[in-house]
mmCIF file of C-alpha atoms in Angstrom:
data_model
loop_
_atom_site.group_PDB
_atom_site.id
_atom_site.type_symbol
_atom_site.label_atom_id
_atom_site.label_comp_id
_atom_site.label_asym_id
_atom_site.label_seq_id
_atom_site.Cartn_x
_atom_site.Cartn_y
_atom_site.Cartn_z
ATOM 1 C CA MET A 189 0.000 0.000 0.000
ATOM 2 C CA SER A 190 1.193 3.516 -0.758
ATOM 3 C CA SER A 191 2.773 5.522 2.004
ATOM 4 C CA LYS A 192 0.281 8.363 1.387
ATOM 5 C CA PRO A 193 2.618 11.223 2.278
ATOM 6 C CA GLN A 194 1.004 14.175 3.998
ATOM 7 C CA ASP A 195 2.275 17.704 3.503
ATOM 8 C CA ASP A 196 1.016 21.279 3.261
ATOM 9 C CA ALA A 197 -0.627 20.458 -0.080
ATOM 10 C CA THR A 198 -2.671 17.608 1.352
ATOM 11 C CA PRO A 199 -6.352 18.511 0.895
ATOM 12 C CA THR A 200 -8.891 18.696 3.691
ATOM 13 C CA PHE A 201 -11.711 17.585 1.406
ATOM 14 C CA ILE A 202 -11.770 15.684 -1.903
ATOM 15 C CA ALA A 203 -14.921 15.821 -4.027
ATOM 16 C CA VAL A 204 -16.573 12.520 -4.871
ATOM 17 C CA PRO A 205 -17.587 11.071 -7.260
ATOM 18 C CA TYR A 206 -17.065 13.965 -9.680
ATOM 19 C CA MET A 207 -13.531 14.784 -10.786
ATOM 20 C CA HIS A 208 -13.989 18.133 -12.545
ATOM 21 C CA PRO A 209 -15.038 21.485 -11.026
ATOM 22 C CA ALA A 210 -17.395 21.976 -13.980
ATOM 23 C CA ALA A 211 -19.454 19.022 -12.717
ATOM 24 C CA ALA A 212 -20.073 20.700 -9.358
ATOM 25 C CA PRO A 213 -22.922 23.086 -8.529
ATOM 26 C CA ALA A 214 -21.946 26.738 -8.893
ATOM 27 C CA ALA A 215 -22.660 27.339 -5.208
ATOM 28 C CA LEU A 216 -19.792 25.018 -4.229
ATOM 29 C CA ALA A 217 -17.259 27.645 -5.303
ATOM 30 C CA GLU A 218 -18.818 30.080 -2.842
ATOM 31 C CA LEU A 219 -18.547 27.754 0.152
ATOM 32 C CA PRO A 220 -15.840 28.608 2.719
ATOM 33 C CA VAL A 221 -14.856 24.928 2.591
ATOM 34 C CA PRO A 222 -11.578 23.922 0.871
ATOM 35 C CA VAL A 223 -12.936 21.249 -1.491
ATOM 36 C CA ARG A 224 -10.572 20.034 -4.199
ATOM 37 C CA PHE A 225 -10.913 17.493 -6.987
ATOM 38 C CA PHE A 226 -8.893 14.314 -7.412
ATOM 39 C CA ASP A 227 -6.404 14.472 -10.262
ATOM 40 C CA PRO A 228 -5.337 11.012 -11.509
ATOM 41 C CA GLY A 229 -2.492 12.597 -13.450
ATOM 42 C CA LEU A 230 -4.158 14.620 -16.212
ATOM 43 C CA ALA A 231 -5.255 17.979 -14.769
ATOM 44 C CA PRO A 232 -3.889 21.076 -16.563
ATOM 45 C CA ARG A 233 -1.004 22.730 -14.730
ATOM 46 C CA GLU A 234 -2.788 26.085 -14.614
ATOM 47 C CA GLN A 235 -5.620 24.542 -12.587
ATOM 48 C CA THR A 236 -3.544 22.959 -9.844
ATOM 49 C CA LYS A 237 -5.333 24.907 -7.096
ATOM 50 C CA ALA A 238 -8.612 23.195 -7.925
ATOM 51 C CA TYR A 239 -7.081 19.724 -8.021
ATOM 52 C CA TYR A 240 -4.970 17.445 -5.875
ATOM 53 C CA ARG A 241 -2.526 15.070 -7.534
ATOM 54 C CA PRO A 242 -1.072 12.548 -5.043
ATOM 55 C CA GLU A 243 2.686 12.087 -5.183
ATOM 56 C CA SER A 244 2.184 8.344 -4.824
ATOM 57 C CA LEU A 245 0.533 7.867 -8.255
ATOM 58 C CA PRO A 246 2.547 5.115 -9.983
ATOM 59 C CA LEU A 247 2.151 6.581 -13.498
ATOM 60 C CA ASP A 248 3.425 10.075 -14.252
ATOM 61 C CA THR A 249 1.538 12.353 -16.656
ATOM 62 C CA ARG A 250 3.228 11.051 -19.787
ATOM 63 C CA ALA A 251 2.734 7.401 -18.827
ATOM 64 C CA ALA A 252 -0.842 8.075 -17.718
ATOM 65 C CA ARG A 253 -1.729 9.705 -21.041
ATOM 66 C CA GLY A 254 -0.093 6.866 -22.941
ATOM 67 C CA ALA A 255 -1.916 4.188 -20.950
ATOM 68 C CA LEU A 256 -5.238 5.981 -21.327
ATOM 69 C CA ARG A 257 -4.738 6.479 -25.059
ATOM 70 C CA SER A 258 -3.895 2.801 -25.557
ATOM 71 C CA MET A 259 -6.919 1.716 -23.555
ATOM 72 C CA GLN A 260 -9.260 4.068 -25.422
ATOM 73 C CA GLU A 261 -7.955 2.974 -28.814
ATOM 74 C CA PHE A 262 -8.410 -0.642 -27.828
ATOM 75 C CA GLY A 263 -11.911 0.089 -26.521
ATOM 76 C CA GLU A 264 -12.898 1.671 -29.828
ATOM 77 C CA ARG A 265 -11.613 -1.317 -31.792
ATOM 78 C CA PHE A 266 -13.116 -3.716 -29.310
ATOM 79 C CA GLY A 267 -16.539 -2.115 -29.635
ATOM 80 C CA LYS A 268 -17.326 -2.206 -25.904
ATOM 81 C CA PRO A 269 -15.447 0.625 -24.183
ATOM 82 C CA GLY A 270 -17.509 0.079 -21.018
ATOM 83 C CA LEU A 271 -15.468 -3.048 -20.365
ATOM 84 C CA LEU A 272 -12.387 -0.881 -19.899
ATOM 85 C CA THR A 273 -13.598 0.608 -16.634
ATOM 86 C CA ALA A 274 -14.990 -2.759 -15.561
ATOM 87 C CA TYR A 275 -11.626 -4.400 -16.065
ATOM 88 C CA ALA A 276 -9.649 -1.604 -14.449
ATOM 89 C CA ALA A 277 -11.953 -1.661 -11.446
ATOM 90 C CA HIS A 278 -11.328 -5.360 -10.946
ATOM 91 C CA ALA A 279 -7.655 -5.484 -11.930
ATOM 92 C CA GLY A 280 -5.910 -8.107 -9.821
ATOM 93 C CA ASP A 281 -9.236 -9.742 -8.920
ATOM 94 C CA ALA A 282 -10.977 -12.737 -10.397
ATOM 95 C CA TYR A 283 -13.475 -10.937 -12.593
ATOM 96 C CA HIS A 284 -16.904 -12.559 -12.653
ATOM 97 C CA ALA A 285 -18.287 -11.515 -16.009
ATOM 98 C CA ASP A 286 -21.907 -10.590 -16.529
ATOM 99 C CA PRO A 287 -23.725 -13.049 -18.812
ATOM 100 C CA SER A 288 -23.907 -10.283 -21.425
ATOM 101 C CA GLN A 289 -20.123 -9.851 -21.308
ATOM 102 C CA GLY A 290 -18.277 -12.877 -22.568
ATOM 103 C CA VAL A 291 -15.422 -14.191 -20.438
ATOM 104 C CA SER A 292 -13.336 -14.413 -23.612
ATOM 105 C CA GLU A 293 -13.783 -10.666 -24.131
ATOM 106 C CA MET A 294 -12.497 -9.902 -20.640
ATOM 107 C CA ALA A 295 -9.614 -12.314 -21.224
ATOM 108 C CA GLN A 296 -8.713 -10.471 -24.420
ATOM 109 C CA LEU A 297 -8.843 -7.167 -22.603
ATOM 110 C CA ALA A 298 -6.710 -8.488 -19.741
ATOM 111 C CA GLU A 299 -4.130 -9.791 -22.207
ATOM 112 C CA PHE A 300 -4.036 -6.438 -24.000
ATOM 113 C CA VAL A 301 -3.693 -4.381 -20.825
ATOM 114 C CA ARG A 302 -0.900 -6.504 -19.447
ATOM 115 C CA GLY A 303 0.760 -6.670 -22.847
ATOM 116 C CA GLN A 304 0.915 -2.879 -22.783
ATOM 117 C CA GLY A 305 2.634 -3.046 -19.391
ATOM 118 C CA VAL A 306 -0.129 -0.978 -17.816
ATOM 119 C CA ILE A 307 -1.059 -3.390 -15.039
ATOM 120 C CA PRO A 308 1.263 -6.156 -13.796
ATOM 121 C CA ASP A 309 -0.199 -9.642 -13.560
ATOM 122 C CA PRO A 310 -0.071 -10.777 -9.890
ATOM 123 C CA ALA A 311 -0.778 -14.358 -10.966
ATOM 124 C CA ALA A 312 2.590 -14.463 -12.699
ATOM 125 C CA ALA A 313 4.299 -14.204 -9.301
ATOM 126 C CA PRO A 314 1.776 -15.017 -6.553
ATOM 127 C CA ASP A 315 4.349 -14.630 -3.779
ATOM 128 C CA ASP A 316 5.661 -11.292 -5.031
ATOM 129 C CA ALA A 317 4.173 -8.707 -2.658
ATOM 130 C CA GLU A 318 5.765 -5.860 -4.605
ATOM 131 C CA ALA A 319 4.087 -6.995 -7.848
ATOM 132 C CA ALA A 320 0.726 -7.222 -6.087
ATOM 133 C CA GLU A 321 1.220 -3.744 -4.659
ATOM 134 C CA ARG A 322 2.125 -2.372 -8.063
ATOM 135 C CA ALA A 323 -0.927 -4.015 -9.619
ATOM 136 C CA ALA A 324 -3.229 -2.536 -6.974
ATOM 137 C CA ALA A 325 -1.810 0.979 -7.352
ATOM 138 C CA GLN A 326 -1.895 0.961 -11.134
ATOM 139 C CA GLY A 327 -5.345 -0.607 -11.180
ATOM 140 C CA CYS A 328 -6.668 2.175 -8.939
ATOM 141 C CA GLN A 329 -5.055 4.903 -11.031
ATOM 142 C CA LEU A 330 -6.228 3.399 -14.309
ATOM 143 C CA THR A 331 -9.833 3.211 -13.106
ATOM 144 C CA LEU A 332 -9.681 6.888 -12.135
ATOM 145 C CA LEU A 333 -8.037 7.824 -15.449
ATOM 146 C CA LEU A 334 -10.846 6.162 -17.379
ATOM 147 C CA ALA A 335 -13.450 7.846 -15.180
ATOM 148 C CA TRP A 336 -11.744 11.225 -15.665
ATOM 149 C CA ALA A 337 -11.759 10.834 -19.454
ATOM 150 C CA ALA A 338 -15.386 9.681 -19.580
ATOM 151 C CA GLU A 339 -16.561 12.525 -17.346
ATOM 152 C CA GLU A 340 -14.586 15.050 -19.381
ATOM 153 C CA ARG A 341 -16.240 13.795 -22.562
ATOM 154 C CA PHE A 342 -19.714 14.213 -21.052
ATOM 155 C CA LEU A 343 -18.847 17.734 -19.938
ATOM 156 C CA GLU A 344 -17.625 18.628 -23.421
ATOM 157 C CA ILE A 345 -20.854 17.322 -24.959
ATOM 158 C CA SER A 346 -22.899 19.179 -22.355
ATOM 159 C CA GLU A 347 -21.093 22.437 -23.111
ATOM 160 C CA ALA A 348 -21.567 21.944 -26.847
ATOM 161 C CA THR A 349 -25.251 21.217 -26.267
ATOM 162 C CA SER A 350 -25.629 24.430 -24.269
ATOM 163 C CA ASN A 351 -23.902 26.414 -27.002
ATOM 164 C CA VAL A 352 -26.160 24.982 -29.702
ATOM 165 C CA ASN A 353 -29.220 25.618 -27.547
ATOM 166 C CA LEU A 354 -28.146 29.229 -27.002
ATOM 167 C CA LEU A 355 -27.640 29.740 -30.713
ATOM 168 C CA GLN A 356 -31.067 28.239 -31.375
ATOM 169 C CA GLN A 357 -32.655 30.617 -28.868
ATOM 170 C CA ARG A 358 -30.953 33.590 -30.471
ATOM 171 C CA LEU A 359 -32.092 32.441 -33.884
ATOM 172 C CA ASP A 360 -35.655 32.017 -32.643
ATOM 173 C CA ALA A 361 -35.561 35.462 -31.082
ATOM 174 C CA ALA A 362 -34.271 36.970 -34.310
ATOM 175 C CA LEU A 363 -37.063 35.286 -36.236
ATOM 176 C CA ASP A 364 -39.564 36.153 -33.490
ATOM 177 C CA LYS A 365 -40.549 32.492 -33.103
ATOM 178 C CA THR A 366 -42.422 31.291 -30.032
ATOM 179 C CA GLY A 367 -44.653 28.398 -29.013
ATOM 180 C CA GLU A 368 -44.539 24.639 -28.553
ATOM 181 C CA ASP A 369 -44.020 23.908 -32.233
ATOM 182 C CA ASP A 370 -40.922 26.084 -32.246
ATOM 183 C CA GLU A 371 -39.631 24.358 -29.105
ATOM 184 C CA GLU A 372 -39.965 21.007 -30.855
ATOM 185 C CA GLU A 373 -38.052 22.422 -33.809
ATOM 186 C CA ALA A 374 -35.291 23.534 -31.422
ATOM 187 C CA PHE A 375 -34.974 20.001 -30.051
ATOM 188 C CA GLU A 376 -34.926 18.650 -33.608
ATOM 189 C CA SER A 377 -32.058 21.032 -34.372
ATOM 190 C CA LEU A 378 -30.128 19.692 -31.385
ATOM 191 C CA ALA A 379 -30.824 16.124 -32.462
ATOM 192 C CA MET A 380 -29.573 16.903 -35.963
ATOM 193 C CA ALA A 381 -26.374 18.187 -34.354
ATOM 194 C CA GLY A 382 -25.993 14.816 -32.642
ATOM 195 C CA MET A 383 -26.600 16.231 -29.141
ATOM 196 C CA ALA A 384 -29.194 15.478 -26.501
ATOM 197 C CA PRO A 385 -30.742 18.470 -24.700
ATOM 198 C CA GLY A 386 -30.336 18.546 -20.935
ATOM 199 C CA LEU A 387 -27.537 15.962 -20.793
ATOM 200 C CA ASP A 388 -26.625 14.934 -17.260
ATOM 201 C CA VAL A 389 -23.010 14.498 -16.241
ATOM 202 C CA GLU A 390 -22.161 10.828 -15.816
ATOM 203 C CA THR A 391 -19.200 9.623 -13.820
ATOM 204 C CA LEU A 392 -17.823 6.726 -11.812
ATOM 205 C CA ASP A 393 -20.015 5.115 -9.157
ATOM 206 C CA TRP A 394 -19.268 6.985 -5.931
ATOM 207 C CA ARG A 395 -18.434 3.800 -4.008
ATOM 208 C CA LEU A 396 -15.830 2.775 -6.553
ATOM 209 C CA ALA A 397 -14.456 6.311 -6.673
ATOM 210 C CA VAL A 398 -14.049 6.377 -2.882
ATOM 211 C CA GLU A 399 -12.270 3.013 -2.808
ATOM 212 C CA LYS A 400 -9.854 3.841 -5.624
ATOM 213 C CA MET A 401 -9.092 7.362 -4.379
ATOM 214 C CA ALA A 402 -8.635 6.085 -0.818
ATOM 215 C CA TYR A 403 -5.608 4.096 -1.953
ATOM 216 C CA PHE A 404 -3.714 7.351 -2.508
ATOM 217 C CA LEU A 405 -5.190 9.628 0.155
ATOM 218 C CA PRO A 406 -4.193 10.006 3.815
ATOM 219 C CA THR A 407 -6.934 9.309 6.342
ATOM 220 C CA THR A 408 -6.876 12.979 7.369
ATOM 221 C CA THR A 409 -8.509 13.831 4.039
ATOM 222 C CA ALA A 410 -12.297 13.541 4.058
ATOM 223 C CA PHE A 411 -14.459 12.874 1.038
ATOM 224 C CA PHE A 412 -17.010 15.573 0.201
ATOM 225 C CA SER A 413 -20.222 15.034 -1.746
ATOM 226 C CA TRP A 414 -23.402 16.909 -2.588
ATOM 227 C CA ASP A 415 -24.986 13.971 -4.439
ATOM 228 C CA ALA A 416 -28.437 12.979 -3.142
ATOM 229 C CA HIS A 417 -27.854 9.384 -4.261
ATOM 230 C CA VAL A 418 -24.918 9.124 -1.876
ATOM 231 C CA ALA A 419 -27.039 10.359 1.015
ATOM 232 C CA GLY A 420 -29.754 7.848 0.184
ATOM 233 C CA GLU A 421 -27.415 4.877 0.032
ATOM 234 C CA LEU A 422 -25.684 5.757 3.294
ATOM 235 C CA ALA A 423 -29.050 6.065 5.022
ATOM 236 C CA GLU A 424 -30.180 2.685 3.659
ATOM 237 C CA ARG A 425 -27.230 0.848 5.168
ATOM 238 C CA GLY A 426 -27.848 2.297 8.628
ATOM 239 C CA LEU A 427 -24.840 4.591 8.983
ATOM 240 C CA GLU A 428 -25.555 7.439 11.377
ATOM 241 C CA PRO A 429 -24.728 10.980 10.209
ATOM 242 C CA LYS A 430 -23.117 13.410 12.616
ATOM 243 C CA PRO A 431 -24.078 17.079 12.131
ATOM 244 C CA ILE A 432 -21.128 19.412 11.650
ATOM 245 C CA GLU A 433 -21.401 22.690 13.482
ATOM 246 C CA ASN A 434 -20.317 25.328 11.006
ATOM 247 C CA GLY A 435 -21.909 28.733 11.254
ATOM 248 C CA ALA A 436 -20.830 29.690 7.746
ATOM 249 C CA VAL A 437 -22.147 26.549 6.024
ATOM 250 C CA LYS A 438 -25.541 24.992 6.615
ATOM 251 C CA GLY A 439 -26.451 21.367 5.981
ATOM 252 C CA LEU A 440 -23.133 19.605 6.565
ATOM 253 C CA VAL A 441 -23.200 16.088 8.029
ATOM 254 C CA GLU A 442 -20.390 13.578 8.423
ATOM 255 C CA TYR A 443 -20.273 9.803 8.149
ATOM 256 C CA ALA A 444 -17.312 7.872 9.543
ATOM 257 C CA ALA A 445 -16.571 4.152 9.194
ATOM 258 C CA PRO A 446 -13.955 1.757 7.830
ATOM 259 C CA CYS A 447 -13.853 2.362 4.102
ATOM 260 C CA TRP A 448 -15.273 -1.049 3.215
ATOM 261 C CA LYS A 449 -18.326 -0.391 5.398
ATOM 262 C CA LEU A 450 -18.725 3.126 4.054
ATOM 263 C CA THR A 451 -18.949 1.778 0.515
ATOM 264 C CA GLY A 452 -21.390 -0.968 1.425
ATOM 265 C CA ARG A 453 -19.236 -4.090 1.312
ATOM 266 C CA SER A 454 -20.130 -7.029 3.539
ATOM 267 C CA ARG A 455 -16.511 -7.615 4.528
ATOM 268 C CA LEU A 456 -12.966 -6.394 3.960
ATOM 269 C CA PRO A 457 -11.521 -7.767 0.685
ATOM 270 C CA GLU A 458 -8.279 -9.659 1.256
ATOM 271 C CA ASP A 459 -6.600 -7.952 -1.701
ATOM 272 C CA ALA A 460 -7.627 -4.403 -0.668
ATOM 273 C CA PRO A 461 -6.227 -3.914 2.854
ATOM 274 C CA TRP A 462 -6.352 -0.111 2.543
ATOM 275 C CA LEU A 463 -10.146 -0.340 2.793
ATOM 276 C CA ALA A 464 -9.774 -1.208 6.486
ATOM 277 C CA GLU A 465 -8.801 2.393 7.247
ATOM 278 C CA GLU A 466 -11.318 4.665 8.921
ATOM 279 C CA ARG A 467 -12.667 7.155 6.419
ATOM 280 C CA ARG A 468 -14.878 10.218 6.682
ATOM 281 C CA LEU A 469 -17.421 11.376 4.123
ATOM 282 C CA VAL A 470 -18.996 14.811 4.485
ATOM 283 C CA LEU A 471 -22.342 15.438 2.800
ATOM 284 C CA TRP A 472 -23.566 18.885 1.884
ATOM 285 C CA THR A 473 -27.343 18.623 2.056
ATOM 286 C CA ALA A 474 -28.379 22.278 1.929
#
């Protein structure tokens, strides 16, 4: 497991599951709470204040971009890019494929990934603790890299959709067009542009994001979320929230538990010992 060095740059809060500031509500920027976003190795240098890039990431920026590019190219040829995140999430584990996902497909993907030298194969040296550690670290980073890229793509599409919608509104205003029929025409224009109106940002499941990020983060860093789905799931599994007294910010509650309990597992996985650490997740419910 990584040593998770702590220094002055170590964040107090890391947003989850979203990895880009553009995916957060505008009001978050106004909160007097130092929330930063996890950078798996790809954030622009000029935006370093918004992100936190752990020193313990096994792949540097160049290697991370190369690994991501190889995986994306393979996913496009393979025809099922969703398997990329599935494989990365279970790297080093015995992957139990869904009936709709052939085991042979996952085997091909595993062979490709390891052939690229992205993730070591622990089975090749079962008694090599260093190889297992390397596989765990790279598997965590790769999952987050794939999530980053997917989320970024959704944000780009969302921005393009907004721009097209704005242009359509301006055109309608110029032509003095109003009414339901014109609204339908606007949606048709968006569809012709290959964009869906009102696209929601999609990202990694919050439980998986917490587990993969936790590998690189010190326990002094708390996760921070504003997602109602997270609140609902935590309530369902019986975890008790603790109100946070903060006069400047209303609606903050904190959950604390070993990471594997926080994410809803029934027990601690043998190959993920870092999930035994006590973790805190702060929810902003206002």
